[in-house]
XYZ file of C-alpha atoms in Angstrom:
778
model
C 0.051 0.037 -0.156
C 2.831 2.201 0.782
C 4.344 1.600 -2.693
C 1.169 2.668 -4.270
C 0.700 5.871 -2.312
C 3.976 6.879 -3.516
C 3.112 5.898 -7.086
C 0.221 8.287 -6.882
C 2.458 11.156 -7.144
C 2.973 10.669 -10.881
C -0.680 9.759 -11.508
C -4.071 11.528 -11.585
C -6.163 9.269 -9.364
C -5.698 8.564 -5.577
C -4.635 4.878 -6.114
C -5.278 2.181 -3.834
C -4.808 -1.680 -3.085
C -7.794 -3.944 -2.843
C -8.273 -7.648 -3.242
C -10.178 -10.961 -1.942
C -9.169 -14.203 -0.676
C -10.732 -17.522 -2.041
C -12.030 -19.579 0.958
C -11.635 -22.838 -0.765
C -9.582 -22.609 -3.552
C -9.999 -25.640 -5.981
C -6.920 -27.830 -6.761
C -7.415 -28.304 -10.350
C -5.620 -25.293 -12.120
C -8.469 -24.460 -14.761
C -11.199 -25.006 -12.079
C -9.002 -22.386 -9.825
C -8.796 -19.986 -12.842
C -12.335 -20.079 -13.371
C -13.150 -19.616 -9.613
C -10.715 -16.699 -9.326
C -12.504 -15.192 -12.352
C -16.060 -15.393 -10.921
C -14.917 -14.179 -7.809
C -13.207 -11.091 -9.353
C -16.577 -10.441 -11.141
C -18.292 -10.491 -7.706
C -15.478 -8.153 -6.337
C -15.798 -5.429 -9.291
C -19.515 -5.643 -9.190
C -19.725 -4.567 -5.667
C -17.324 -1.793 -6.259
C -19.521 -0.430 -9.033
C -22.699 -0.820 -6.827
C -21.294 1.932 -4.642
C -19.778 4.209 -7.307
C -21.240 7.476 -8.676
C -21.842 7.275 -12.450
C -22.120 10.095 -14.953
C -25.325 10.068 -17.415
C -24.900 12.768 -19.989
C -23.589 15.558 -17.964
C -25.098 14.515 -14.737
C -23.355 12.686 -11.752
C -26.100 9.795 -10.827
C -25.308 8.348 -7.302
C -25.920 4.504 -6.972
C -29.446 3.494 -6.051
C -29.971 2.404 -2.207
C -26.473 3.954 -1.304
C -26.215 6.698 1.534
C -23.558 9.036 0.660
C -21.362 10.737 3.288
C -18.812 12.271 0.794
C -19.500 14.409 -2.598
C -19.826 13.443 -6.158
C -16.749 11.039 -7.022
C -17.539 9.000 -10.311
C -13.733 8.241 -11.011
C -13.112 4.568 -10.387
C -10.384 2.691 -12.479
C -9.028 -0.735 -11.873
C -5.556 -1.688 -12.961
C -3.833 -5.446 -13.449
C -2.035 -6.690 -10.628
C -0.731 -10.060 -9.361
C -3.386 -12.807 -9.748
C -5.703 -10.648 -11.966
C -3.109 -9.212 -14.726
C -5.294 -10.873 -17.637
C -8.830 -9.622 -16.306
C -9.094 -6.291 -17.930
C -11.660 -7.449 -20.563
C -13.714 -8.949 -17.716
C -13.713 -5.918 -15.750
C -14.735 -3.737 -18.726
C -17.301 -6.041 -19.909
C -19.092 -5.250 -16.227
C -18.283 -1.869 -16.849
C -20.347 -1.963 -20.116
C -23.141 -4.083 -18.417
C -23.291 -1.203 -15.716
C -23.330 1.243 -18.294
C -20.572 2.846 -16.331
C -19.378 6.333 -17.893
C -15.679 5.045 -18.400
C -16.400 2.222 -20.773
C -13.183 0.185 -21.495
C -11.269 2.903 -20.066
C -12.356 1.211 -16.562
C -9.860 -1.322 -16.689
C -6.679 -0.442 -18.487
C -4.443 -2.743 -20.495
C -7.252 -4.865 -22.124
C -7.717 -6.310 -25.790
C -7.927 -2.691 -26.686
C -5.510 -0.807 -24.475
C -1.888 -0.951 -23.982
C -0.493 -4.400 -23.080
C 2.223 -3.792 -20.441
C 4.102 -6.877 -21.228
C 4.070 -6.175 -25.205
C 5.426 -2.773 -24.365
C 7.773 -3.990 -21.856
C 6.874 -0.625 -20.129
C 7.592 -1.521 -16.597
C 10.921 -2.995 -17.273
C 11.971 -0.037 -19.717
C 10.748 2.204 -16.590
C 13.050 0.564 -14.331
C 15.801 0.547 -16.902
C 15.921 4.077 -16.842
C 16.632 4.334 -13.124
C 19.622 1.355 -14.010
C 20.889 3.566 -16.781
C 20.933 6.755 -14.665
C 22.879 4.610 -11.558
C 25.437 3.685 -14.161
C 25.903 6.831 -15.974
C 26.830 8.562 -12.687
C 29.211 5.891 -12.529
C 30.658 6.767 -15.721
C 29.240 3.405 -17.629
C 26.879 3.244 -20.660
C 24.978 0.076 -20.144
C 23.854 0.720 -24.095
C 27.304 0.093 -25.107
C 29.390 -1.406 -22.459
C 29.385 -4.850 -20.725
C 28.318 -5.259 -17.028
C 27.779 -8.224 -14.939
C 24.387 -8.996 -13.397
C 22.361 -11.133 -11.001
C 18.473 -11.387 -11.089
C 15.457 -12.676 -9.446
C 12.927 -14.004 -12.183
C 12.831 -15.782 -15.346
C 12.569 -14.865 -19.060
C 8.955 -15.728 -19.126
C 8.005 -12.900 -17.046
C 6.817 -9.501 -18.051
C 9.378 -7.212 -15.817
C 12.499 -9.693 -15.784
C 12.045 -10.913 -19.372
C 11.758 -7.561 -20.945
C 14.583 -6.161 -18.864
C 17.084 -8.384 -19.636
C 16.534 -7.663 -23.367
C 17.086 -3.956 -22.768
C 20.971 -4.265 -23.509
C 22.868 -6.667 -25.544
C 25.942 -5.967 -23.200
C 24.348 -7.710 -20.115
C 26.336 -10.366 -18.617
C 23.977 -12.362 -16.602
C 25.949 -14.334 -13.946
C 22.964 -15.885 -12.135
C 19.454 -15.687 -11.583
C 16.666 -17.673 -9.893
C 12.700 -17.832 -9.726
C 10.465 -19.758 -7.632
C 11.315 -23.106 -9.749
C 14.713 -23.177 -10.971
C 18.340 -21.483 -10.099
C 20.341 -20.561 -13.309
C 24.458 -19.931 -13.065
C 26.499 -18.975 -16.001
C 29.996 -17.868 -14.436
C 31.553 -16.639 -17.709
C 28.456 -15.646 -19.883
C 29.188 -14.688 -23.672
C 26.939 -11.578 -23.932
C 26.074 -11.978 -27.607
C 24.782 -15.735 -27.353
C 23.397 -15.403 -24.113
C 21.471 -12.359 -25.086
C 20.065 -14.517 -28.101
C 19.139 -17.417 -25.489
C 17.219 -15.054 -23.363
C 15.258 -13.631 -26.228
C 14.492 -17.217 -27.308
C 13.215 -18.007 -23.929
C 11.090 -14.851 -23.904
C 9.324 -15.952 -27.008
C 8.853 -19.496 -25.831
C 5.175 -19.602 -24.294
C 5.689 -20.623 -20.639
C 9.045 -21.026 -20.717
C 11.549 -21.732 -17.666
C 15.293 -21.494 -16.969
C 15.357 -25.211 -17.923
C 14.571 -24.540 -21.424
C 17.883 -22.520 -21.447
C 20.221 -24.375 -23.910
C 23.229 -25.857 -21.896
C 25.798 -25.725 -24.653
C 25.454 -21.936 -24.129
C 26.011 -21.717 -20.845
C 29.583 -21.080 -19.915
C 31.985 -23.836 -18.090
C 31.318 -24.803 -14.685
C 27.631 -23.221 -14.886
C 24.115 -24.881 -14.946
C 20.191 -24.911 -14.092
C 19.288 -26.615 -11.038
C 15.451 -27.171 -9.499
C 14.995 -25.466 -6.447
C 13.770 -28.375 -4.747
C 17.141 -30.373 -5.099
C 18.647 -31.533 -1.901
C 22.204 -29.950 -2.503
C 24.113 -28.434 -5.356
C 27.623 -28.877 -6.223
C 29.422 -25.936 -7.490
C 32.519 -25.856 -9.744
C 35.432 -23.820 -9.283
C 34.049 -21.242 -11.852
C 30.977 -20.983 -10.209
C 32.667 -20.662 -6.936
C 34.871 -18.005 -8.419
C 31.999 -15.959 -10.242
C 29.944 -15.808 -6.895
C 33.126 -15.727 -4.468
C 31.847 -18.592 -2.364
C 34.403 -20.931 -0.614
C 32.035 -23.937 -0.046
C 31.840 -26.441 -2.723
C 28.159 -27.832 -1.787
C 25.517 -25.558 -1.139
C 21.603 -26.058 -0.713
C 19.410 -24.419 -3.104
C 18.501 -21.757 -0.556
C 22.037 -21.048 0.295
C 23.086 -20.681 -3.181
C 20.138 -18.090 -3.522
C 21.790 -16.267 -0.998
C 25.384 -16.306 -2.610
C 23.804 -15.162 -5.935
C 22.113 -12.262 -3.890
C 25.691 -11.430 -2.415
C 27.487 -11.673 -5.520
C 29.996 -9.224 -6.316
C 28.554 -7.799 -9.358
C 27.535 -4.697 -11.087
C 23.678 -4.895 -11.096
C 21.228 -6.674 -8.892
C 18.028 -6.542 -10.758
C 14.734 -7.875 -9.153
C 11.777 -8.686 -11.322
C 10.379 -11.153 -8.864
C 7.616 -11.459 -6.150
C 8.934 -11.431 -2.475
C 10.989 -9.343 -0.285
C 14.923 -10.612 -0.396
C 16.783 -8.214 1.445
C 16.316 -6.662 4.880
C 18.153 -4.105 7.266
C 20.524 -5.870 9.526
C 18.582 -5.043 12.578
C 15.091 -6.328 11.319
C 13.802 -9.684 11.904
C 12.205 -11.861 9.524
C 9.057 -11.347 11.501
C 9.327 -7.469 10.879
C 9.548 -8.208 7.097
C 6.060 -10.290 6.780
C 6.921 -12.229 4.005
C 7.390 -15.865 5.198
C 7.755 -17.113 1.779
C 11.215 -15.664 1.410
C 12.562 -16.094 5.004
C 14.739 -18.857 4.017
C 16.843 -16.836 1.552
C 16.677 -13.227 2.725
C 20.029 -11.679 3.309
C 20.618 -8.300 5.008
C 21.692 -5.084 3.004
C 24.954 -5.061 4.896
C 25.900 -8.139 2.767
C 25.118 -7.155 -0.364
C 28.020 -6.368 -2.811
C 26.182 -5.431 -6.295
C 26.920 -1.671 -7.167
C 23.580 -1.113 -8.480
C 20.047 -2.102 -7.371
C 17.261 -1.932 -9.847
C 13.591 -2.617 -8.498
C 11.495 -3.698 -11.186
C 9.069 -5.817 -8.786
C 7.516 -4.387 -5.875
C 8.851 -4.986 -2.191
C 11.895 -6.794 -2.994
C 13.665 -4.657 -0.330
C 12.375 -3.295 3.082
C 12.923 0.415 3.169
C 15.148 -0.046 6.178
C 17.078 -2.437 3.926
C 17.689 -0.042 0.891
C 18.494 2.883 3.281
C 21.121 0.639 4.879
C 22.423 -0.543 1.309
C 22.363 3.199 0.234
C 24.054 4.680 3.299
C 27.049 2.155 2.481
C 27.468 3.565 -1.188
C 24.932 1.369 -2.790
C 23.053 3.350 -5.873
C 19.232 2.217 -5.160
C 15.868 4.156 -5.446
C 12.725 2.601 -4.365
C 10.579 0.197 -6.038
C 7.752 3.052 -6.355
C 10.312 5.070 -8.196
C 11.837 2.199 -10.463
C 8.567 0.624 -11.622
C 5.925 3.479 -11.983
C 5.850 3.298 -15.534
C 3.050 0.778 -15.388
C 0.651 2.684 -13.135
C 1.730 5.926 -15.279
C 0.835 4.077 -18.505
C -2.382 2.946 -17.342
C -2.957 6.640 -16.534
C -2.216 7.760 -19.938
C -4.638 5.011 -21.490
C -7.680 6.058 -19.328
C -7.280 9.623 -19.832
C -6.722 9.261 -23.436
C -9.918 7.109 -23.661
C -12.000 9.622 -21.894
C -11.072 12.156 -24.715
C -11.402 9.873 -27.551
C -14.651 8.313 -26.045
C -16.180 12.040 -26.215
C -15.532 12.293 -29.660
C -17.211 8.811 -30.586
C -20.227 9.940 -28.688
C -20.108 13.063 -30.787
C -19.808 10.975 -33.910
C -16.604 12.444 -34.761
C -14.476 9.186 -34.522
C -15.821 5.606 -34.971
C -14.868 3.151 -32.318
C -12.698 1.377 -35.174
C -10.745 4.500 -35.610
C -10.405 5.201 -31.861
C -8.608 1.897 -31.527
C -6.486 2.350 -34.428
C -5.201 5.691 -33.023
C -4.665 4.115 -29.880
C -2.391 1.850 -31.518
C -0.678 4.414 -33.528
C 0.218 6.354 -30.178
C 1.602 3.485 -28.429
C 5.376 4.593 -28.948
C 4.872 8.252 -27.865
C 2.795 7.112 -24.788
C 5.700 5.151 -23.702
C 8.194 7.949 -24.248
C 6.100 10.278 -22.193
C 6.237 7.812 -19.387
C 9.777 7.208 -19.753
C 10.459 10.696 -19.809
C 8.610 10.797 -16.372
C 10.866 8.027 -14.881
C 14.219 9.850 -16.160
C 13.105 13.123 -14.763
C 12.483 11.511 -11.136
C 16.007 9.808 -11.261
C 17.540 13.344 -12.051
C 15.596 14.995 -9.489
C 16.753 12.586 -6.971
C 20.264 13.214 -7.921
C 19.893 17.049 -7.635
C 18.364 16.246 -4.049
C 21.767 14.845 -2.985
C 23.929 17.568 -4.006
C 23.342 19.726 -0.873
C 21.714 16.858 1.397
C 24.357 17.600 4.086
C 24.439 21.455 3.963
C 20.502 21.233 3.864
C 20.133 19.187 6.807
C 18.743 21.728 9.090
C 16.349 22.745 6.558
C 15.453 19.104 5.604
C 14.809 18.098 9.325
C 12.366 21.149 9.866
C 10.604 20.335 6.409
C 10.228 16.306 7.890
C 8.634 17.525 10.946
C 6.354 19.906 8.882
C 5.339 16.867 6.674
C 4.567 14.678 9.888
C 2.757 17.324 11.652
C 0.520 18.199 8.570
C -0.346 14.652 7.938
C 1.337 14.390 4.763
C 3.961 11.891 5.606
C 4.462 9.765 8.546
C 8.038 9.870 9.440
C 7.719 6.488 11.569
C 5.737 4.415 8.888
C 8.022 5.487 5.997
C 11.350 4.627 8.353
C 12.328 8.328 7.857
C 15.043 9.276 10.455
C 14.122 11.146 13.535
C 15.901 14.599 14.529
C 18.285 12.944 16.405
C 19.681 10.588 13.766
C 19.630 13.243 11.509
C 22.007 15.370 13.764
C 24.151 12.519 13.930
C 24.316 11.941 10.381
C 24.968 15.632 9.892
C 27.874 15.420 12.305
C 29.323 12.329 10.448
C 29.152 14.353 7.437
C 26.193 12.470 5.923
C 22.690 13.667 4.643
C 19.582 12.097 3.434
C 19.998 8.917 1.148
C 18.324 8.329 -2.563
C 15.595 5.864 -0.840
C 14.707 8.492 1.792
C 14.752 11.432 -0.919
C 12.277 9.164 -3.105
C 9.709 9.281 -0.239
C 9.813 12.856 0.536
C 9.622 13.797 -3.157
C 6.730 11.577 -3.370
C 5.024 13.176 -0.696
C 5.956 16.556 -1.426
C 4.433 16.044 -4.892
C 1.301 14.648 -3.528
C 0.698 17.463 -0.771
C 1.264 19.948 -3.725
C -1.241 18.488 -5.967
C -3.942 18.917 -3.131
C -3.137 22.507 -2.692
C -3.147 23.208 -6.517
C -6.547 21.402 -6.733
C -7.870 23.485 -4.393
C -6.707 26.805 -5.774
C -7.559 28.690 -9.066
C -4.121 28.000 -10.461
C -5.290 25.298 -12.668
C -7.577 27.753 -14.619
C -4.425 29.858 -15.565
C -4.326 29.687 -19.502
C -0.586 29.532 -19.288
C -0.603 26.222 -17.402
C -3.088 24.781 -19.805
C 0.124 24.076 -21.848
C 0.825 21.357 -19.550
C -2.370 19.902 -20.209
C -1.780 19.594 -23.981
C 1.644 18.151 -23.505
C 0.473 15.453 -21.349
C -1.181 14.010 -24.613
C 0.534 12.346 -27.527
C 1.345 15.188 -30.302
C -1.288 13.807 -32.989
C -3.968 14.557 -30.243
C -2.500 17.997 -29.690
C -2.735 18.735 -33.289
C -6.120 17.212 -34.083
C -8.131 17.940 -30.827
C -6.867 21.011 -28.927
C -10.365 22.090 -27.944
C -11.309 18.742 -26.864
C -8.226 18.358 -24.705
C -8.984 21.797 -23.101
C -12.508 20.507 -22.246
C -11.104 17.182 -20.874
C -13.309 15.979 -18.022
C -10.263 15.715 -15.569
C -8.361 18.646 -17.141
C -7.716 20.321 -13.575
C -6.586 17.333 -12.161
C -3.968 16.568 -15.073
C -2.814 20.090 -14.857
C -2.367 19.787 -10.917
C -0.385 16.480 -11.155
C 1.519 17.657 -14.079
C 2.485 20.926 -12.437
C 3.280 19.492 -8.953
C 5.638 16.949 -10.699
C 7.508 19.685 -12.802
C 7.898 22.061 -10.091
C 9.061 19.535 -7.314
C 11.428 17.700 -10.071
C 13.064 21.153 -10.967
C 12.952 22.813 -7.855
C 13.557 20.211 -5.483
C 11.740 19.067 -2.382
C 12.153 21.633 0.236
C 11.718 24.567 -2.446
C 8.103 25.387 -1.551
C 8.579 24.940 2.137
C 11.445 27.429 2.424
C 9.906 29.633 0.180
C 6.604 29.636 2.170
C 8.738 30.176 5.255
C 10.419 33.361 3.873
C 7.643 35.035 2.125
C 4.370 33.538 3.575
C 3.261 32.900 -0.131
C 0.825 30.156 -0.689
C 1.584 27.199 -2.733
C -0.277 28.332 -5.802
C 1.462 31.858 -5.588
C 4.814 29.972 -5.324
C 4.265 28.093 -8.625
C 3.045 30.895 -10.280
C 6.170 32.608 -9.469
C 8.233 29.497 -10.094
C 6.430 29.175 -13.645
C 7.511 32.798 -14.534
C 11.005 32.585 -13.674
C 11.465 29.039 -15.255
C 10.099 30.490 -18.449
C 11.964 33.895 -18.256
C 15.256 32.167 -17.330
C 14.940 29.539 -20.167
C 15.152 26.508 -17.251
C 13.646 23.745 -19.510
C 15.852 24.663 -22.743
C 18.632 24.454 -20.318
C 17.975 21.204 -18.794
C 17.365 19.787 -22.307
C 20.741 21.057 -23.538
C 22.378 19.448 -20.612
C 20.379 16.316 -20.933
C 21.704 15.970 -24.527
C 25.238 15.573 -22.669
C 24.774 12.130 -21.194
C 27.673 10.061 -21.471
C 29.484 12.846 -23.003
C 30.517 14.945 -19.777
C 30.570 13.219 -16.382
C 27.030 12.805 -14.917
C 28.214 15.128 -11.735
C 28.926 17.911 -13.958
C 25.452 17.750 -15.581
C 24.006 17.702 -12.427
C 25.943 20.777 -11.076
C 24.711 22.555 -14.209
C 21.148 22.050 -13.682
C 21.459 22.853 -9.831
C 22.921 26.422 -10.936
C 19.774 26.914 -13.292
C 17.705 25.626 -10.370
C 19.248 28.031 -8.046
C 18.665 31.138 -10.495
C 15.018 30.043 -10.734
C 14.482 29.827 -7.027
C 16.125 33.446 -6.508
C 13.993 34.812 -9.066
C 10.802 33.266 -7.779
C 11.606 34.649 -4.464
C 12.312 38.154 -6.198
C 9.062 37.874 -7.843
C 7.133 37.076 -4.626
C 8.663 40.135 -2.914
C 8.677 42.838 -5.564
C 5.387 42.116 -7.707
C 1.674 42.080 -6.697
C -0.055 38.881 -6.107
C -1.416 36.780 -7.623
C 0.941 36.958 -10.575
C -0.450 36.949 -13.842
C 1.891 34.268 -15.415
C 1.395 35.120 -19.177
C 1.502 39.109 -18.513
C 4.726 38.613 -16.384
C 6.431 36.371 -18.663
C 5.764 38.680 -21.417
C 7.131 41.561 -19.210
C 10.263 40.232 -18.092
C 11.069 37.917 -20.994
C 12.387 40.177 -23.625
C 14.569 42.124 -21.220
C 16.130 39.217 -19.469
C 16.838 38.097 -22.996
C 18.650 41.197 -23.726
C 20.574 41.138 -20.585
C 21.784 37.481 -21.426
C 22.973 38.446 -24.552
C 25.202 41.359 -23.058
C 27.102 39.179 -20.528
C 29.805 38.748 -19.871
C 30.604 41.781 -21.824
C 29.890 44.469 -18.982
C 31.201 42.170 -16.296
C 34.240 43.035 -14.275
C 36.116 42.299 -11.254
C 35.160 39.375 -8.946
C 32.103 38.458 -10.650
C 34.095 38.459 -14.100
C 36.788 35.947 -12.593
C 34.389 33.707 -10.818
C 32.293 33.642 -14.235
C 35.448 33.185 -16.178
C 36.518 30.227 -13.765
C 33.412 28.371 -14.072
C 33.380 28.571 -17.567
C 36.958 27.182 -17.989
C 35.902 24.185 -15.593
C 32.956 23.478 -17.589
C 34.952 23.229 -20.928
C 37.644 21.273 -19.464
C 34.922 18.819 -18.482
C 33.921 18.363 -21.999
C 31.050 20.930 -22.067
C 30.396 22.791 -25.357
C 31.944 26.510 -25.050
C 28.259 28.142 -25.562
C 26.805 25.973 -22.888
C 29.693 26.332 -20.446
C 29.602 30.341 -20.874
C 25.512 30.447 -20.582
C 25.684 28.319 -17.344
C 28.767 30.398 -16.124
C 26.556 33.784 -16.860
C 23.511 32.464 -14.671
C 24.390 34.003 -11.309
C 24.981 37.434 -12.698
C 21.642 36.990 -14.689
C 19.600 37.205 -11.497
C 19.985 40.653 -11.385
C 18.159 41.030 -15.121
C 14.807 41.266 -13.160
C 15.920 44.088 -11.208
C 17.224 45.723 -14.240
C 14.000 45.109 -16.647
C 11.927 46.521 -13.558
C 14.260 49.644 -13.193
C 14.271 50.071 -17.057
C 10.705 50.172 -16.900
C 10.386 52.701 -13.760
C 13.044 55.218 -15.367
C 11.809 54.708 -18.925
C 15.251 53.800 -20.140
C 16.659 50.924 -22.481
C 17.403 47.781 -20.436
C 20.852 47.783 -22.215
C 21.567 51.175 -20.885
C 20.274 50.242 -17.404
C 22.510 46.983 -17.427
C 25.742 48.842 -18.321
C 24.896 51.209 -15.818
C 24.484 48.809 -13.158
C 27.584 46.838 -13.923
C 29.795 49.901 -14.072
C 28.559 50.926 -10.712
C 29.306 47.310 -9.262
C 32.958 47.646 -10.731
C 33.699 51.295 -9.764
C 32.205 50.684 -6.058
C 33.426 47.124 -5.434
C 29.958 45.957 -5.091
C 30.666 42.707 -6.434
C 32.925 42.043 -3.810
C 30.326 42.978 -1.177
C 27.697 40.686 -2.599
C 29.932 37.929 -2.798
C 30.610 38.244 0.786
C 26.880 38.412 1.588
C 26.219 35.156 -0.309
C 29.039 33.575 1.568
C 27.485 34.006 4.933
C 26.755 30.878 6.409
C 23.243 29.280 6.500
C 23.576 26.159 8.455
C 20.401 27.198 10.776
C 17.231 28.651 9.802
C 17.783 32.011 11.327
C 21.239 32.465 9.604
C 19.704 31.558 6.280
C 16.979 34.008 6.985
C 19.319 36.869 8.127
C 21.644 36.368 5.037
C 18.687 36.333 2.532
C 17.395 39.603 4.079
C 20.715 41.197 3.778
C 21.015 40.162 0.152
C 17.726 41.307 -0.655
C 18.399 44.712 0.758
C 21.657 44.929 -1.115
C 20.312 44.271 -4.268
C 17.413 46.876 -3.638
C 19.917 49.274 -2.783
C 22.023 48.619 -5.772
C 19.029 48.656 -8.026
C 17.746 52.117 -6.569
C 21.240 53.538 -6.671
C 21.202 52.678 -10.353
C 17.700 54.246 -10.974
C 18.929 57.457 -9.244
C 22.078 57.636 -11.426
C 20.269 57.607 -14.404
C 17.519 59.852 -13.217
C 20.298 62.504 -12.532
C 22.149 62.108 -15.499
C 22.030 63.098 -19.236
C 20.145 60.459 -21.495
C 22.263 61.187 -24.465
C 25.679 59.949 -22.917
C 26.986 56.609 -22.983
C 26.249 54.613 -19.731
C 29.735 54.486 -18.337
C 30.231 58.195 -18.773
C 26.828 58.927 -16.829
C 28.075 56.881 -13.927
C 31.466 58.308 -13.820
C 29.957 61.844 -13.965
C 27.495 60.955 -10.983
C 30.525 59.641 -9.022
C 32.510 62.887 -9.768
C 29.415 65.136 -8.739
C 28.812 62.697 -5.276
C 32.941 62.569 -4.782
C 32.736 63.161 -1.070
C 29.890 60.944 -0.351
C 31.621 58.214 -2.600
C 34.961 58.431 -1.068
C 33.537 57.702 2.361
C 31.855 54.818 0.854
C 34.952 53.529 -0.753
C 36.901 53.998 2.610
C 34.315 52.146 4.602
C 34.177 49.254 2.033
C 38.198 49.304 2.174
C 37.988 48.670 5.663
C 35.677 45.785 5.058
C 37.547 44.131 2.688
C 40.805 44.289 4.623
C 39.067 42.344 7.513
C 40.243 38.518 7.361
C 36.436 37.151 8.016
C 33.380 39.484 7.628
C 30.494 38.759 9.515
C 26.782 39.775 9.449
C 27.224 42.869 11.587
C 30.183 44.017 9.382
C 28.593 43.451 6.119
C 25.507 45.356 7.157
C 27.723 48.472 7.561
C 28.653 48.210 3.946
C 24.852 47.668 2.829
C 24.286 50.867 4.896
C 26.810 52.916 3.339
C 25.351 51.780 -0.364
C 22.034 53.112 0.918
C 23.474 56.551 2.132
C 24.645 56.626 -1.540
C 21.073 56.439 -2.769
C 19.822 59.009 0.042
C 22.171 61.879 -0.955
C 22.609 61.476 -4.788
C 22.452 64.889 -6.768
């Protein structure tokens, strides 16, 4: 259930787990299947009996039902263990009841997206695998790597996953029937065998051609009393014993020193060292389960659910292992179902209006399969990148994270105890040890943050903003965007889709604590913060920057890519804060983007030309470091210019206030910074400690005050000088006319610069001197 709650962050409905138990299951296999399907019909009928329906445009409550909540006609069911082939059965019941969703009620049926055929769950998990290895400098699409796995080639997730790279060296695997061992696999020949088994109906590891297995390998039944290992097998698994029981061999496979452990099976195989088997609650795997501290695989991919306990994941990650959570890795299945349902709702409206036939609708669904998959996989990729960005400042932001976890717990958005998130004492201990939260923990927080934001957006009017309707359009495949734009905008679940997509975009881009911190600092609502972030992202071109950085995959180190995007994220965060403090709320997203967009672009084109002093040196150093790492010069310079680009908002606003061209304002602003050493003063303010909340608030307040004084000084200089002269001449003329005040300011700043370590009190004197210049200007 917890995994489902986390997956809800990327889909429209609030998903839940449901099921039923057969009290007297038949022993005959065919009779058992018929009994299960009959019970499933009863189960689904009862769900429909208490669910609202839509007839025409009216919500119709079910007969003889007393409702204690409001209208809620949205109910869909998805394939799961034991019911994976029952979608058509559920859809037949939907038709029988006249349920408004029709065959969108149960995704993945005969007229829907077959997850195994698409391989979508495996492909989604493989995005995580690729990301982990990319951070290690390895491309799984072109370089060989060793792997052990849980599952067999007849399974959807494991079977599809093991065909996603021809460079997999699958050393060992097991399922509920067999154990497979290939100590020195030939990548090409073993890939061909895995494909043959995948295409062979009801295959098992026993169908693997023994001629392809390397010397010392084999396939054994799990019911065998004992298994004698060859020297090659013992070397591959790094075990000393010559004879093992099947359970002991499975444990040896789980402990194998390989690059990847991929789970595509059923069961919980890894726990934390301080958990008991009873704590895990999966008796079927008690005999083979190991502790996370025993794992030697470098990367874990969780294609299956519940392969690890959450404490097990955390223990493995704290030891340096690369792992997310099952909810992150295998979310592509529910995401695909979500797209199918919403696409069918759209198309069924067209069928009802006579604009499409049922046959045309079905053909269109097939035509869009690849693009639906691409949309889903992009979500998996973005979540992985978001988690990596969260880790960059995990230790430095430990105080903020501690406060944020308390906030989530107190607001009911997350239970630290149930989600095995560290308490305050543990977080302090980790900080003292130089350790922060790890990926599996951030995965929980990421999902909880998205879910909480979704609810706040849905209860606001931000989903009606015309600008954000673009997120609704791009949720759908391009062919639907082109043919049916009006119908998309009128989609029955348009607000829910917008809220889901915006919540995902903002949290993925800005990070898990962004909204919490900005709300603390400004008192703004979630909707207002989202508006500001949307404007700042648009005017600073964050999406384009992220796309350009993504194109560098496997060309530059992944850590360099992450830091480049973090630099863009920092700029957008500061821009969001500026907009909330300097513009009236609620922001008109379209108007604000138009007002600032052109001017910010002009400033970006000017840089780094007018930059001087410390800012220019810092900028050139950043650019040089990125180029050395392999980043193209143009992109390296763009990223290096980002810190200076923050001032563009001030510059555009100032240009509007004094009725001057933004180019003139920019040159005057930067000339003042160079003449008065303001760039150095600003860098000292930015370098102030922010270990605690109060330090961070004090630093931000001083930085905002400094920026405001710099902006006002620029405006006063331009108002007091001749428009016909060059910007530098106007600044120099103003400095001469105000020489006495300028000399006092320069002396004070020189004294501050001579101090070895500047603190808040010292720097506040420097900001006051700038304010004095504004007050006495002539």
